[in-house]
Short mmCIF file of C-alpha atoms in Angstrom, two decimals:
data_model
loop_
_atom_site.label_atom_id
_atom_site.label_comp_id
_atom_site.label_asym_id
_atom_site.label_seq_id
_atom_site.Cartn_x
_atom_site.Cartn_y
_atom_site.Cartn_z
CA MET A 1 103.20 -70.45 17.82
CA SER A 2 101.98 -73.01 20.42
CA SER A 3 98.54 -73.44 21.70
CA TRP A 4 99.50 -71.70 25.03
CA ALA A 5 100.91 -68.63 23.28
CA TRP A 6 97.58 -68.18 21.22
CA LEU A 7 95.68 -68.48 24.51
CA PHE A 8 97.71 -65.77 25.83
CA TRP A 9 97.30 -63.50 22.84
CA LEU A 10 93.45 -63.79 23.12
CA LEU A 11 93.56 -62.84 26.56
CA ILE A 12 95.43 -59.78 25.86
CA HIS A 13 93.31 -58.50 22.94
CA CYS A 14 89.97 -59.88 23.87
CA TRP A 15 87.83 -60.33 26.82
CA CYS A 16 84.51 -62.02 27.17
CA VAL A 17 81.61 -61.41 29.57
CA ILE A 18 79.05 -63.89 29.97
CA LEU A 19 75.97 -62.57 31.49
CA GLN A 20 72.97 -64.41 32.80
CA THR A 21 69.59 -62.53 32.77
CA GLN A 22 66.43 -64.12 33.14
CA GLY A 23 67.80 -67.45 32.03
CA LYS A 24 69.19 -65.97 28.88
CA GLN A 25 73.01 -65.40 28.03
CA TRP A 26 74.19 -62.06 26.60
CA ILE A 27 77.54 -62.13 24.99
CA LEU A 28 78.73 -58.30 24.77
CA VAL A 29 82.15 -58.38 22.54
CA ASP A 30 84.33 -55.41 22.48
CA SER A 31 86.85 -54.93 19.85
CA PRO A 32 88.99 -51.96 18.25
CA SER A 33 86.22 -51.75 15.43
CA SER A 34 83.63 -50.94 17.97
CA LYS A 35 84.51 -47.40 18.31
CA GLU A 36 83.56 -46.69 14.87
CA ASP A 37 79.85 -47.92 15.19
CA SER A 38 79.54 -47.51 18.71
CA SER A 39 76.25 -45.32 18.03
CA GLU A 40 74.61 -48.35 16.56
CA ARG A 41 72.85 -51.04 18.48
CA LYS A 42 74.31 -54.58 18.50
CA LEU A 43 71.44 -57.00 18.59
CA VAL A 44 71.93 -60.13 20.56
CA GLY A 45 69.99 -62.05 22.97
CA HIS A 46 66.40 -60.95 23.74
CA CYS A 47 66.38 -58.24 20.91
CA ARG A 48 65.63 -61.52 18.46
CA ASP A 49 63.55 -63.77 20.63
CA GLY A 50 60.26 -62.79 19.23
CA LYS A 51 59.01 -61.62 22.73
CA LYS A 52 58.52 -58.26 24.35
CA ASN A 53 61.17 -58.28 27.12
CA GLY A 54 63.92 -56.39 28.63
CA ASP A 55 63.38 -52.56 28.16
CA GLU A 56 61.79 -53.03 24.87
CA THR A 57 58.60 -51.00 24.19
CA ASP A 58 57.16 -53.43 21.64
CA THR A 59 58.32 -57.08 20.36
CA ASP A 60 62.21 -56.72 19.96
CA CYS A 61 62.25 -53.15 19.19
CA GLY A 62 62.53 -49.90 21.28
CA GLY A 63 64.46 -49.14 24.60
CA LEU A 64 68.03 -48.56 24.90
CA LYS A 65 69.62 -51.97 23.42
CA CYS A 66 67.21 -53.02 20.49
CA THR A 67 66.29 -51.47 17.07
CA LYS A 68 63.76 -48.72 16.85
CA CYS A 69 60.32 -49.87 16.29
CA ASN A 70 58.23 -49.58 12.96
CA ASP A 71 55.23 -47.35 12.48
CA THR A 72 52.19 -48.64 14.59
CA MET A 73 54.35 -50.34 17.22
CA ARG A 74 54.33 -49.10 20.96
CA CYS A 75 56.65 -46.76 22.15
CA LYS A 76 57.39 -44.48 24.98
CA ASN A 77 59.30 -41.67 23.35
CA HIS A 78 60.42 -40.65 19.97
CA ASP A 79 63.85 -42.38 20.58
CA ASP A 80 62.04 -45.56 20.14
CA CYS A 81 60.68 -45.13 16.63
CA LEU A 82 62.38 -45.24 13.16
CA SER A 83 60.12 -42.36 12.37
CA SER A 84 61.37 -40.61 15.54
CA TYR A 85 57.85 -39.57 16.18
CA CYS A 86 55.92 -41.47 19.17
CA LYS A 87 52.19 -40.37 19.43
CA ASN A 88 49.67 -41.58 21.89
CA LYS A 89 52.44 -44.56 22.69
CA LYS A 90 52.56 -45.63 19.03
CA CYS A 91 55.21 -44.98 16.42
CA SER A 92 53.71 -42.89 13.61
CA ILE A 93 54.64 -41.15 10.48
CA LEU A 94 55.88 -37.57 11.60
CA GLU A 95 53.06 -35.25 11.33
CA THR A 96 53.55 -32.31 9.19
CA CYS A 97 51.53 -29.51 7.56
CA GLU A 98 52.50 -31.07 4.10
CA ASP A 99 51.64 -34.66 4.56
CA ASN A 100 48.33 -34.61 2.82
CA ILE A 101 46.60 -35.99 6.11
CA LYS A 102 44.31 -34.24 8.47
CA ASN A 103 46.29 -34.58 11.83
CA GLN A 104 47.83 -32.44 14.42
CA ASP A 105 45.03 -29.79 15.55
CA GLU A 106 44.57 -29.13 11.61
CA LEU A 107 40.82 -28.33 10.73
CA ASP A 108 41.27 -29.27 7.17
CA VAL A 109 44.01 -31.21 5.37
CA ASP A 110 47.29 -29.49 6.29
CA CYS A 111 45.78 -26.08 7.25
CA GLY A 112 44.02 -24.29 10.31
CA GLY A 113 44.52 -24.87 13.65
CA ARG A 114 47.35 -23.48 15.86
CA VAL A 115 50.53 -25.05 13.84
CA CYS A 116 49.57 -25.09 10.03
CA PRO A 117 48.85 -22.10 7.67
CA LYS A 118 45.64 -20.64 7.35
CA CYS A 119 43.30 -22.42 5.15
CA GLU A 120 42.17 -21.35 1.57
CA ASP A 121 38.84 -20.94 0.34
CA GLN A 122 36.31 -23.87 0.54
CA LYS A 123 38.23 -25.28 3.47
CA TYR A 124 36.69 -26.17 6.84
CA CYS A 125 36.78 -23.49 9.47
CA ARG A 126 35.69 -22.42 12.88
CA GLU A 127 36.64 -18.90 12.99
CA ASN A 128 37.53 -15.92 10.82
CA CYS A 129 41.28 -16.64 11.92
CA ASP A 130 41.24 -19.87 10.41
CA CYS A 131 41.02 -18.74 6.99
CA LEU A 132 43.37 -16.89 4.45
CA SER A 133 40.56 -14.42 3.60
CA ASN A 134 39.92 -14.13 7.35
CA THR A 135 36.41 -14.93 6.30
CA CYS A 136 34.73 -17.98 8.01
CA HIS A 137 30.98 -18.49 6.59
CA ASN A 138 28.98 -21.66 7.60
CA ASN A 139 32.22 -23.18 8.51
CA THR A 140 33.55 -22.54 5.27
CA CYS A 141 36.46 -20.42 4.28
CA VAL A 142 35.18 -17.86 1.65
CA SER A 143 36.70 -14.98 -0.04
CA ALA A 144 36.89 -11.75 2.05
CA GLU A 145 33.52 -10.14 2.62
CA THR A 146 32.56 -7.92 -0.06
CA CYS A 147 29.50 -6.14 -1.31
CA LYS A 148 29.30 -8.45 -4.47
CA ASP A 149 29.85 -12.01 -2.62
CA GLU A 150 26.22 -12.89 -2.73
CA ILE A 151 26.61 -13.30 1.07
CA LYS A 152 24.69 -11.42 3.77
CA ASN A 153 27.54 -10.45 5.76
CA GLN A 154 29.49 -7.49 7.10
CA ASP A 155 26.58 -5.05 8.53
CA GLU A 156 24.34 -5.57 5.58
CA THR A 157 20.57 -5.85 5.84
CA ASP A 158 20.31 -7.91 2.90
CA VAL A 159 22.57 -9.75 0.75
CA ASP A 160 24.94 -7.37 -0.68
CA CYS A 161 23.26 -4.15 0.25
CA GLY A 162 22.35 -2.16 3.34
CA GLY A 163 24.16 -1.07 6.36
CA SER A 164 27.32 1.50 6.54
CA ILE A 165 29.65 -0.20 3.69
CA CYS A 166 27.39 -1.63 0.93
CA PRO A 167 25.08 0.18 -1.49
CA LYS A 168 21.62 1.19 -0.38
CA CYS A 169 18.99 -1.94 -0.71
CA GLU A 170 15.99 -1.68 -3.82
CA ASP A 171 12.55 -2.34 -3.33
CA SER A 172 11.40 -5.52 -1.18
CA LYS A 173 14.98 -5.84 0.04
CA LYS A 174 15.23 -6.18 4.07
CA CYS A 175 16.36 -2.82 6.12
CA THR A 176 16.41 -1.46 9.47
CA SER A 177 15.98 2.25 8.39
CA ASP A 178 15.41 4.55 5.52
CA CYS A 179 18.97 4.95 5.24
CA ASP A 180 19.27 1.22 4.11
CA CYS A 181 17.07 1.91 0.96
CA VAL A 182 17.70 3.70 -2.24
CA GLY A 183 16.30 7.13 -2.46
CA ASN A 184 12.97 6.24 -3.99
CA THR A 185 11.92 3.57 -1.23
CA ALA A 186 11.43 3.83 2.41
CA CYS A 187 11.79 1.16 5.12
CA VAL A 188 8.32 0.01 6.30
CA ASN A 189 8.43 -2.99 8.55
CA ASN A 190 11.87 -3.67 7.87
CA THR A 191 11.35 -3.92 4.27
CA CYS A 192 12.22 -1.46 1.45
CA VAL A 193 9.17 -0.37 -0.16
CA PRO A 194 8.20 2.23 -2.88
CA LYS A 195 7.93 5.89 -1.57
CA CYS A 196 5.47 8.37 -2.95
CA THR A 197 5.77 11.98 -2.17
CA PRO A 198 3.22 13.29 -1.40
CA GLU A 199 2.00 10.00 0.24
CA CYS A 200 -0.96 8.20 -1.19
CA LYS A 201 -4.36 9.11 0.09
CA ASN A 202 -7.75 7.59 0.90
CA ASP A 203 -6.06 3.80 1.62
CA GLY A 204 -4.07 4.06 -1.76
CA ILE A 205 -0.94 2.01 -2.01
CA CYS A 206 2.41 3.09 -3.34
CA VAL A 207 3.32 0.58 -5.86
CA ALA A 208 6.28 2.49 -7.45
CA HIS A 209 8.03 5.73 -6.84
CA ASN A 210 5.39 8.34 -7.06
CA ILE A 211 2.79 5.77 -8.35
CA CYS A 212 -0.31 4.97 -6.26
CA ASN A 213 -2.78 2.26 -6.57
CA CYS A 214 -6.08 3.66 -5.67
CA THR A 215 -8.86 1.94 -3.82
CA ALA A 216 -12.21 1.81 -5.58
CA GLY A 217 -13.76 5.26 -5.61
CA PHE A 218 -10.77 7.21 -5.68
CA SER A 219 -8.26 8.32 -8.57
CA GLY A 220 -5.45 11.16 -9.12
CA PRO A 221 -1.70 11.06 -8.65
CA THR A 222 -2.13 10.48 -4.90
CA CYS A 223 -5.55 9.02 -4.85
CA GLU A 224 -6.96 12.47 -3.70
CA VAL A 225 -9.58 12.49 -6.28
CA GLN A 226 -12.98 11.19 -5.46
CA SER A 227 -14.45 9.06 -8.25
CA ILE A 228 -17.74 7.66 -6.55
CA GLY A 229 -20.80 7.27 -8.48
CA LEU A 230 -24.30 8.44 -7.57
CA CYS A 231 -25.75 7.92 -4.22
CA HIS A 232 -27.78 4.92 -3.70
CA ASP A 233 -31.69 5.90 -3.67
CA ASN A 234 -32.04 5.34 -0.19
CA ASP A 235 -28.88 7.42 0.62
CA THR A 236 -30.38 10.62 -0.87
CA MET A 237 -32.23 12.84 1.48
CA GLY A 238 -35.67 13.81 0.25
CA THR A 239 -36.83 15.07 -3.50
CA THR A 240 -35.55 18.74 -2.74
CA PRO A 241 -32.04 19.51 -3.88
CA ILE A 242 -29.93 21.90 -2.78
CA LEU A 243 -29.34 22.99 -6.39
CA LEU A 244 -31.50 22.44 -9.27
CA VAL A 245 -31.40 23.55 -12.75
CA THR A 246 -34.29 22.78 -15.19
CA PHE A 247 -33.80 25.69 -17.73
CA ASP A 248 -37.39 27.20 -17.07
CA LYS A 249 -40.25 26.67 -19.47
CA GLY A 250 -41.66 28.63 -22.01
CA ALA A 251 -43.92 28.64 -25.36
CA PRO A 252 -41.18 29.52 -27.99
CA GLN A 253 -39.30 26.31 -29.32
CA PHE A 254 -35.66 28.41 -28.43
CA SER A 255 -35.62 30.47 -25.06
CA LYS A 256 -34.22 33.64 -24.93
CA THR A 257 -32.62 33.07 -21.52
CA ILE A 258 -29.00 32.96 -21.25
CA PRO A 259 -26.71 30.67 -18.95
CA GLY A 260 -26.04 33.47 -16.56
CA GLN A 261 -29.75 33.59 -15.53
CA PHE A 262 -29.14 30.02 -14.32
CA ASN A 263 -25.70 30.74 -12.52
CA PHE A 264 -23.72 28.91 -14.78
CA SER A 265 -21.38 29.35 -17.90
CA THR A 266 -20.61 27.27 -20.98
CA THR A 267 -17.77 27.68 -23.35
CA TYR A 268 -20.10 27.02 -26.19
CA LYS A 269 -21.78 29.79 -28.11
CA GLN A 270 -25.65 30.19 -27.86
CA ARG A 271 -28.07 30.26 -30.76
CA PHE A 272 -31.55 31.00 -30.89
CA LYS A 273 -32.93 29.50 -33.89
CA PRO A 274 -32.62 26.12 -35.66
CA THR A 275 -29.04 26.42 -36.58
CA VAL A 276 -27.07 24.64 -33.79
CA GLU A 277 -23.99 23.88 -35.49
CA ASP A 278 -20.81 22.56 -34.23
CA GLY A 279 -19.31 24.35 -31.21
CA HIS A 280 -23.13 25.79 -30.41
CA PHE A 281 -25.84 25.23 -27.93
CA SER A 282 -29.56 26.60 -27.71
CA PHE A 283 -32.21 26.11 -25.00
CA ILE A 284 -35.15 24.40 -26.54
CA ASN A 285 -38.38 22.84 -25.35
CA SER A 286 -38.44 20.19 -28.15
CA VAL A 287 -35.76 18.85 -30.69
CA TYR A 288 -36.04 20.69 -34.01
CA LYS A 289 -35.62 18.85 -37.41
CA HIS A 290 -32.12 18.39 -38.13
CA TYR A 291 -30.17 17.77 -41.34
CA GLN A 292 -30.96 14.24 -42.85
CA HIS A 293 -33.09 13.43 -39.79
CA ALA A 294 -29.98 12.74 -37.77
CA TRP A 295 -31.73 13.90 -34.43
CA HIS A 296 -34.76 12.63 -32.53
CA THR A 297 -37.14 15.35 -33.88
CA GLY A 298 -39.80 16.43 -31.28
CA ALA A 299 -38.14 14.88 -28.43
CA THR A 300 -38.97 16.86 -25.25
CA ASP A 301 -37.20 17.76 -21.69
CA HIS A 302 -36.65 15.27 -18.68
CA THR A 303 -38.55 17.39 -16.38
CA GLY A 304 -41.82 16.76 -18.07
CA ASP A 305 -43.71 20.07 -17.39
CA THR A 306 -45.36 21.61 -20.45
CA GLY A 307 -43.09 23.62 -22.62
CA GLY A 308 -40.02 22.90 -20.48
CA TYR A 309 -36.73 23.84 -21.71
CA MET A 310 -33.49 21.59 -21.95
CA LEU A 311 -29.95 22.36 -22.92
CA LEU A 312 -28.86 21.10 -26.52
CA VAL A 313 -25.14 21.16 -27.27
CA ASN A 314 -23.58 20.31 -30.56
CA ALA A 315 -20.00 19.63 -29.52
CA ASP A 316 -17.12 20.02 -31.61
CA PHE A 317 -13.53 18.89 -32.11
CA THR A 318 -12.35 21.02 -29.05
CA PRO A 319 -13.72 19.46 -25.77
CA GLY A 320 -15.55 22.34 -23.86
CA GLU A 321 -17.49 23.04 -20.82
CA PHE A 322 -21.11 22.10 -20.97
CA TYR A 323 -21.67 23.61 -17.47
CA LYS A 324 -19.74 25.46 -14.76
CA GLY A 325 -21.40 26.59 -11.64
CA GLN A 326 -20.42 27.52 -8.25
CA VAL A 327 -21.85 26.48 -4.81
CA GLU A 328 -20.98 27.78 -1.55
CA ASN A 329 -22.15 27.11 2.27
CA LEU A 330 -21.60 23.42 1.82
CA CYS A 331 -20.89 21.59 5.27
CA VAL A 332 -17.44 20.15 5.33
CA GLY A 333 -17.34 16.37 5.53
CA LEU A 334 -20.94 15.90 4.13
CA ARG A 335 -21.40 13.75 1.25
CA TYR A 336 -23.12 15.13 -1.87
CA GLU A 337 -24.23 13.88 -5.11
CA PHE A 338 -23.78 16.17 -8.37
CA SER A 339 -26.16 14.67 -10.95
CA VAL A 340 -27.96 15.56 -14.36
CA TYR A 341 -30.07 13.91 -17.01
CA LEU A 342 -28.17 13.44 -20.35
CA ALA A 343 -29.58 11.81 -23.60
CA ASN A 344 -27.84 11.13 -26.89
CA VAL A 345 -29.89 13.22 -29.39
CA LEU A 346 -28.76 11.26 -32.22
CA ARG A 347 -30.33 8.46 -34.10
CA ARG A 348 -27.60 7.09 -36.10
CA THR A 349 -25.24 4.68 -34.82
CA ASP A 350 -22.18 5.43 -36.96
CA GLN A 351 -21.94 8.81 -35.22
CA ILE A 352 -19.71 9.78 -32.12
CA LYS A 353 -21.28 9.35 -28.99
CA PRO A 354 -21.06 11.89 -26.32
CA ASN A 355 -19.20 11.39 -23.23
CA VAL A 356 -19.38 13.65 -20.30
CA ARG A 357 -16.64 14.01 -17.56
CA PHE A 358 -18.05 15.20 -14.06
CA GLU A 359 -15.55 17.10 -12.08
CA VAL A 360 -15.57 19.12 -8.61
CA ARG A 361 -12.94 21.68 -7.91
CA SER A 362 -12.12 23.40 -4.95
CA LEU A 363 -12.55 27.29 -5.22
CA SER A 364 -10.30 28.29 -2.45
CA THR A 365 -6.89 26.05 -3.14
CA GLY A 366 -5.99 26.83 -6.77
CA ASN A 367 -8.77 24.85 -8.75
CA ARG A 368 -7.61 21.76 -7.08
CA LEU A 369 -9.55 18.74 -8.57
CA LEU A 370 -11.41 17.25 -5.72
CA ALA A 371 -13.68 14.78 -7.62
CA GLN A 372 -14.03 13.34 -11.15
CA LEU A 373 -16.01 10.68 -12.93
CA ARG A 374 -16.84 9.96 -16.37
CA SER A 375 -20.36 8.93 -17.89
CA GLY A 376 -18.93 6.82 -20.60
CA PRO A 377 -20.25 6.60 -24.20
CA ILE A 378 -24.06 7.64 -24.01
CA PRO A 379 -25.81 5.06 -26.01
CA VAL A 380 -27.99 5.52 -29.33
CA ASP A 381 -31.67 4.69 -28.71
CA LYS A 382 -34.69 4.25 -31.17
CA SER A 383 -36.17 6.87 -29.19
CA LEU A 384 -34.78 9.69 -27.05
CA GLN A 385 -34.12 8.12 -23.59
CA TRP A 386 -33.11 9.97 -20.54
CA ARG A 387 -30.71 8.61 -18.21
CA LYS A 388 -29.06 9.74 -14.74
CA TYR A 389 -25.56 10.22 -14.56
CA GLY A 390 -23.12 11.79 -12.02
CA LEU A 391 -20.87 11.37 -9.02
CA SER A 392 -20.85 11.75 -5.34
CA PHE A 393 -18.35 13.73 -3.15
CA THR A 394 -17.39 14.42 0.48
CA ALA A 395 -16.98 18.12 0.57
CA PRO A 396 -13.40 19.02 2.05
CA SER A 397 -14.46 22.68 1.89
CA SER A 398 -17.55 24.90 1.92
CA SER A 399 -17.12 26.09 -1.78
CA VAL A 400 -16.58 24.06 -4.68
CA VAL A 401 -17.02 24.28 -8.71
CA LEU A 402 -19.17 21.83 -10.31
CA LEU A 403 -18.36 21.04 -14.23
CA MET A 404 -19.61 18.99 -16.77
CA ILE A 405 -16.89 18.68 -19.76
CA SER A 406 -17.08 17.26 -23.13
CA ASP A 407 -15.13 14.08 -23.03
CA ALA A 408 -15.57 12.83 -26.88
CA PRO A 409 -13.48 15.10 -28.96
CA GLY A 410 -14.94 15.23 -32.55
CA GLY A 411 -17.75 16.89 -34.67
CA ALA A 412 -19.38 13.82 -36.58
CA GLY A 413 -21.88 13.35 -33.97
CA ASN A 414 -21.19 14.17 -30.34
CA ASP A 415 -24.72 16.04 -29.89
CA ILE A 416 -26.39 15.96 -26.55
CA VAL A 417 -29.10 17.22 -24.61
CA ILE A 418 -29.11 17.97 -20.80
CA ASP A 419 -31.57 18.59 -18.01
CA ASP A 420 -32.36 18.82 -14.44
CA ILE A 421 -28.87 19.53 -13.18
CA ALA A 422 -28.91 18.75 -9.36
CA LEU A 423 -27.02 18.78 -6.25
CA ARG A 424 -28.35 16.94 -3.15
CA VAL A 425 -26.96 15.82 0.02
CA CYS A 426 -26.41 11.90 0.81
CA SER A 427 -27.28 10.21 4.22
CA HIS A 428 -27.90 13.49 6.33
CA ASP A 429 -30.84 14.82 8.33
CA GLY A 430 -29.96 18.45 7.80
CA THR A 431 -30.35 20.68 4.85
CA GLY A 432 -26.78 20.07 3.71
CA PHE A 433 -26.08 23.99 4.05
CA CYS A 434 -23.91 25.33 6.63
CA PRO A 435 -23.75 29.05 7.73
CA SER A 436 -20.76 30.89 6.57
CA THR A 437 -19.41 31.13 10.16
CA GLU A 438 -18.82 27.31 10.20
CA GLN A 439 -16.97 27.09 6.80
CA ASN A 440 -13.77 25.38 7.07
CA ASP A 441 -12.18 25.84 3.64
CA ASP A 442 -9.09 23.53 2.90
#
């Protein structure tokens, strides 16, 4: 083929276009094979010049003619990027909910927000709806709220208790009403505290269910029993008591008088001769000689008058009442002193020491205990020594019963002499008696 024929053949099968743009030449070649890869960009000219020009979005990439840009290179839309993801005008790895990166609007890695699934426990959150458990606590997804999650949630008043869902709260837990507390406690100052029924009296404190801690001077299940000692000397009015039992006086060593003549009773049996054994008593004006000289022989009464009698009791194994007497027309609200002089008639220290329990009981309300106090063991002395014992009480009713009871069971010893039983009013200018029309029994 001649050179002219070859040139003619090229003119038929090829055509060349020479383009001059910004001082550069572009050569676009079309051939039959171009139809197979027409979707691929054929790079020529400025797509390889190391500069950002033409419609490139970054150096030699992006736009309609050049190759797509790698990650971090500038872009205008997703088509400019190999990753097919343009974000903030830079090509980026395509953000998904499985890329192990906290992106998109995720609250934690691959979870939370509007796009990704809800977060599992211990992941960051802002609201309950960010969590699979639907429970966001302190910006952390936690297990669904229960009454055993050790978190104060739901409508609980304290951790895992109180409110309308969880069990009632125990002692010392927070509350808003009694309904938040277990049955034996009450809500006081927004705290569950023990409840005593009936309530503790006289400033007693309920420390456990139906257990009162009483203030000084009170005792009993609800601190209702007064247990205050004798009045101070300057608190006792005058020297004339409301009640005074001295057991009279006489020449015979053993008096024939019986307790009823002194307006009291005793559970011990009376003897009128020197045979006062266990469980018996006598009115004597001097202590007789006892077996083995165990007693203070010849000791006399406390009153000090010639031939004055005293009550001698040889207590036994069954605690009995030394004295039981009734007093009426007391003034409700006044404080009285119930006292007696006691002595241990024994000389030996190896014997049971007598102990006396003083009680004041209500006459009008079923023998209710109003006041109680114990003397404690009455000491042994080289010679018989009289000591004053008793209690003081505020009268809650106009009629009361006064008692002295043996509080040292046993018959080996436990022998006592009693004298000058008295009832006086404390710190009051009146007589201590109130007319029956003013009585106010409880």
